[in-house]
Coordinates of N, CA and C in Angstrom, one line a residue:
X1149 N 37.3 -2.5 99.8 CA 37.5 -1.4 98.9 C 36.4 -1.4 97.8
X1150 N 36.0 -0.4 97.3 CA 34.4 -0.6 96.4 C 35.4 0.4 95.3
X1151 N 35.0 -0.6 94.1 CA 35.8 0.5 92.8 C 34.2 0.8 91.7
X1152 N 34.5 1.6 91.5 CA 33.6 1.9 90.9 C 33.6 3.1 89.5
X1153 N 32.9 3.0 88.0 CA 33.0 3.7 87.3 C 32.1 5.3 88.0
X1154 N 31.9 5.7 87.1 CA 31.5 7.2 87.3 C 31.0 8.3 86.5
X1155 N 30.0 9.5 86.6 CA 30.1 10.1 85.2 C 29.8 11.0 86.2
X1156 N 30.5 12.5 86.3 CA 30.7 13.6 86.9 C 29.8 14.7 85.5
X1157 N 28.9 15.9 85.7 CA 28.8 16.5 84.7 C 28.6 18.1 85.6
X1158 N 28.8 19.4 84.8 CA 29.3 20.5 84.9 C 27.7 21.1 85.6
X1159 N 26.4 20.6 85.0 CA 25.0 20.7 85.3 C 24.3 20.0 85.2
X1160 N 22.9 19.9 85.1 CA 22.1 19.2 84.1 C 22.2 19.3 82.6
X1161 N 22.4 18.6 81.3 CA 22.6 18.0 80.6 C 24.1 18.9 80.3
X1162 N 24.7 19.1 80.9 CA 26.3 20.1 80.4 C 27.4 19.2 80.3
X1163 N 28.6 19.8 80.5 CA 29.7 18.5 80.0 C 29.6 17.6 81.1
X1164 N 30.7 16.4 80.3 CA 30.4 15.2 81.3 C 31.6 14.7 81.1
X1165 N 31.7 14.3 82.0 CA 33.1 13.4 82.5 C 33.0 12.0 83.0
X1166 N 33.9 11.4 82.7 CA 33.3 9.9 82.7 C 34.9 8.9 83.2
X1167 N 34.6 8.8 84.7 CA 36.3 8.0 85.3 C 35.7 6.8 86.0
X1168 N 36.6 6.0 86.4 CA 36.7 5.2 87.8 C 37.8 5.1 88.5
X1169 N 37.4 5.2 89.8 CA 38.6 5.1 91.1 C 37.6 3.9 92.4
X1170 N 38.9 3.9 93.0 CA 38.5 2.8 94.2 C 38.0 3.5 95.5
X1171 N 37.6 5.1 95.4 CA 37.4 6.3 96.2 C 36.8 6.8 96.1
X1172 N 35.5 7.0 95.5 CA 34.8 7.9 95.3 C 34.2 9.1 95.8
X1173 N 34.9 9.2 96.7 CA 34.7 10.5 97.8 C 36.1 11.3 97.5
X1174 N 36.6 10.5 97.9 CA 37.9 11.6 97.5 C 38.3 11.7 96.2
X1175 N 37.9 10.9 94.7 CA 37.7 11.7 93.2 C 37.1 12.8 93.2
X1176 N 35.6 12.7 94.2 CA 34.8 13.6 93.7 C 35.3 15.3 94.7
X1177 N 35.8 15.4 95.6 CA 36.7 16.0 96.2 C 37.8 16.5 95.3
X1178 N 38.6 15.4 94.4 CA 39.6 16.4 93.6 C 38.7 17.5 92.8
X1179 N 37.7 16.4 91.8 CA 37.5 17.0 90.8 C 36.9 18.3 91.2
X1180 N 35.9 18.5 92.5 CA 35.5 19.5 93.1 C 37.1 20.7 93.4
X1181 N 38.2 20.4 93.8 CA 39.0 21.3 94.3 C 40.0 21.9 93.5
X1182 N 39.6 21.5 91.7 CA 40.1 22.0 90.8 C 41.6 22.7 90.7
X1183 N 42.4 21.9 91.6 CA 43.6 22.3 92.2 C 44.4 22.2 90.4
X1184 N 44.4 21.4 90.0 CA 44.9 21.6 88.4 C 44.7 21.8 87.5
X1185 N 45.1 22.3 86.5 CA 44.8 22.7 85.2 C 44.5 21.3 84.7
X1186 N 43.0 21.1 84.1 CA 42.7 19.9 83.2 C 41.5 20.5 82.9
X1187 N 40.4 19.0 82.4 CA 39.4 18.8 82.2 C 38.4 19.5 82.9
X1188 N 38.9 19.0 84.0 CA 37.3 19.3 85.4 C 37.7 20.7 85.7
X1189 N 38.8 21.3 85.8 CA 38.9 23.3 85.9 C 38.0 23.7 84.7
X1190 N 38.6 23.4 83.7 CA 38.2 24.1 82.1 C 36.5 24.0 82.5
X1191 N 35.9 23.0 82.4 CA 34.6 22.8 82.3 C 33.7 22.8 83.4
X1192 N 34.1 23.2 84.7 CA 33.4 23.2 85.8 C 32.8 21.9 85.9
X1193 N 33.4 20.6 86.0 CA 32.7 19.3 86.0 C 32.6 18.7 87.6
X1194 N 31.8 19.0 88.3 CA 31.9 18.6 89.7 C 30.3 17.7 90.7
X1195 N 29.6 17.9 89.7 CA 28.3 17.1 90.3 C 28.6 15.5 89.8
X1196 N 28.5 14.9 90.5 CA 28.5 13.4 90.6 C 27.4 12.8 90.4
X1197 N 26.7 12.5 89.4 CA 25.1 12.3 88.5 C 24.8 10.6 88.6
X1198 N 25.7 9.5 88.5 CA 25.7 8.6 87.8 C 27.1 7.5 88.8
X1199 N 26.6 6.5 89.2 CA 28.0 5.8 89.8 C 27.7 4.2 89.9
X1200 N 28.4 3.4 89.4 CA 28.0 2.0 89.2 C 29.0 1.5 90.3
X1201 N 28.8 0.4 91.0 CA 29.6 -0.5 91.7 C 30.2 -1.8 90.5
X1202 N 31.8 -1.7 91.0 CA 32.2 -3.0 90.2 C 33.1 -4.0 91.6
X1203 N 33.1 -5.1 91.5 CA 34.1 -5.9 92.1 C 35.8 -5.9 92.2
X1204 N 36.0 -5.5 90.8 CA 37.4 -4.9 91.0 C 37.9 -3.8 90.0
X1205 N 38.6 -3.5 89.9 CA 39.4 -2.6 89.6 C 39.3 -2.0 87.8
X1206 N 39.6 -3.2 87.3 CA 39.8 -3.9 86.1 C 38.0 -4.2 85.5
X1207 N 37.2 -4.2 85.9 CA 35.5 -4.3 85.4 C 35.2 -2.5 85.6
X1208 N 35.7 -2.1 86.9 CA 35.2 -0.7 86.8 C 36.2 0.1 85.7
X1209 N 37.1 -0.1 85.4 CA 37.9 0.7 84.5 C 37.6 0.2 82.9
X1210 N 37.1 -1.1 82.7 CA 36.5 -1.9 80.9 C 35.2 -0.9 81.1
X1211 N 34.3 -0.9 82.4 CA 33.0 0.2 82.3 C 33.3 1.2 82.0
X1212 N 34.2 1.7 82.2 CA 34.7 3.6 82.2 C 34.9 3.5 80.7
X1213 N 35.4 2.7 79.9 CA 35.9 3.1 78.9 C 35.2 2.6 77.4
X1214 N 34.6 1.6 77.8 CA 33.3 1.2 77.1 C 32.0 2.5 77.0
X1215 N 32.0 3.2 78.5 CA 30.8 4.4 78.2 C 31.3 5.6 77.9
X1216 N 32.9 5.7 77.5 CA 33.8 7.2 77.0 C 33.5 7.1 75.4
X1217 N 33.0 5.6 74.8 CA 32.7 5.6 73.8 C 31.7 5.8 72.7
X1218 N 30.5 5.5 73.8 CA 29.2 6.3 73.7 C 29.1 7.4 73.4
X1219 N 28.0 7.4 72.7 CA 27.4 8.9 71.9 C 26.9 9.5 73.2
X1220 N 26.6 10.8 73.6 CA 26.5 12.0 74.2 C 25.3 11.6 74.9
X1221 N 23.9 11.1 73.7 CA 22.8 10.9 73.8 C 22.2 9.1 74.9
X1222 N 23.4 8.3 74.7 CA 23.1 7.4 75.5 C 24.0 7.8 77.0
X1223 N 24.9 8.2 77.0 CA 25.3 8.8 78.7 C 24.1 9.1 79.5
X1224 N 23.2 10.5 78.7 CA 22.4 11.5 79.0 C 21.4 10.2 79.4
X1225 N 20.6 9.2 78.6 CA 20.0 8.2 78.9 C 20.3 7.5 80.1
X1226 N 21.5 7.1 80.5 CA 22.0 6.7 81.3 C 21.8 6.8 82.6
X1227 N 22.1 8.3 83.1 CA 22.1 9.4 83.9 C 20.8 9.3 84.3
X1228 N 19.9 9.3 83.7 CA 18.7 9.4 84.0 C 17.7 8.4 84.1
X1229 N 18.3 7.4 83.8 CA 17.6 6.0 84.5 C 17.9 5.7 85.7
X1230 N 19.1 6.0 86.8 CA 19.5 6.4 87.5 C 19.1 7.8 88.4
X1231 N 18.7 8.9 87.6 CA 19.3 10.2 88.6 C 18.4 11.3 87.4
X1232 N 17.1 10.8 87.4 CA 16.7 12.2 86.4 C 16.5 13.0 86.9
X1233 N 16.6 13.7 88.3 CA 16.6 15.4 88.4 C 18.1 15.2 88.2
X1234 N 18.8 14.8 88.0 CA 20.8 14.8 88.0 C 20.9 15.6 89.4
X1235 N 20.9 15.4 90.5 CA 20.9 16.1 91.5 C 22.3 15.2 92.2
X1236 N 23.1 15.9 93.1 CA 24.5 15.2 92.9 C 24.2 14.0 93.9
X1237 N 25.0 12.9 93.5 CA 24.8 12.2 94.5 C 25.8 11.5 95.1
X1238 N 26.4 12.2 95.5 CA 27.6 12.2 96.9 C 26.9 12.6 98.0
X1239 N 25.8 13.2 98.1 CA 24.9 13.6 99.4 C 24.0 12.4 99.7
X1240 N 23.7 11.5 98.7 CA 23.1 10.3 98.3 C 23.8 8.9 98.6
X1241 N 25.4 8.6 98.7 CA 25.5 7.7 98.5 C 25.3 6.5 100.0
X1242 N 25.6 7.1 101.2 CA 25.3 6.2 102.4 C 23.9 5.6 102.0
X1243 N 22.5 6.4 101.4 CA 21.4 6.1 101.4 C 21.2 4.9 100.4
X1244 N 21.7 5.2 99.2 CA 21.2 4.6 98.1 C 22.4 3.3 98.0
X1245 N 23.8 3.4 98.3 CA 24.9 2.7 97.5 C 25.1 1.9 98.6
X1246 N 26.0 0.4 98.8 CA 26.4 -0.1 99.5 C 28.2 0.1 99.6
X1247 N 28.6 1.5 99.8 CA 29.9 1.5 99.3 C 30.4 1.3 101.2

């Protein structure tokens, strides 16, 4: 099982959303199928820009909430040490990730 944090955003530099789950295909699937009224309907949040591997559950969820506290300007830095065209990377992850 690979858990991992995450930062979902609406475009290039647009809103951003910032979770972890032990799935990352099927988060990015909800957030894409906007089946509920929240966050990710309101703001159209469905490109997957940004995804760190943790060992368990509990390291990827202290990451999630450690970078919810971050200013705007270091996420956006973030993103792009990783992923500067922000091009989604769920089309990416067999290549790049060992998930």
């Amino acid at each position: 099982m690979a858990f991992v944090t995450y930062i979902m955003a609406s475009k290039p530099y647009g809103t951003l959303y910032t979770g972890s789950t032990d799935n990352i295909w099927r988060r990015v699937a909800e957030h894409r199928a906007m089946e509920n009224p929240c966050f990710t309907q309101k703001y159209g949040v469905t490109r997957l820009v940004w995804v760190e591997q943790h060992e368990n559950r509990i390291d990827a969820f202290r990451r999630e909430r450690r970078i919810k506290e971050w200013r705007r300007a270091w996420k956006i830095r973030l993103i792009e040490e990783m992923n500067p065209g922000w091009v989604d990377l769920l089309d990416h992850l067999g290549e790049s990730f060992s998930f």
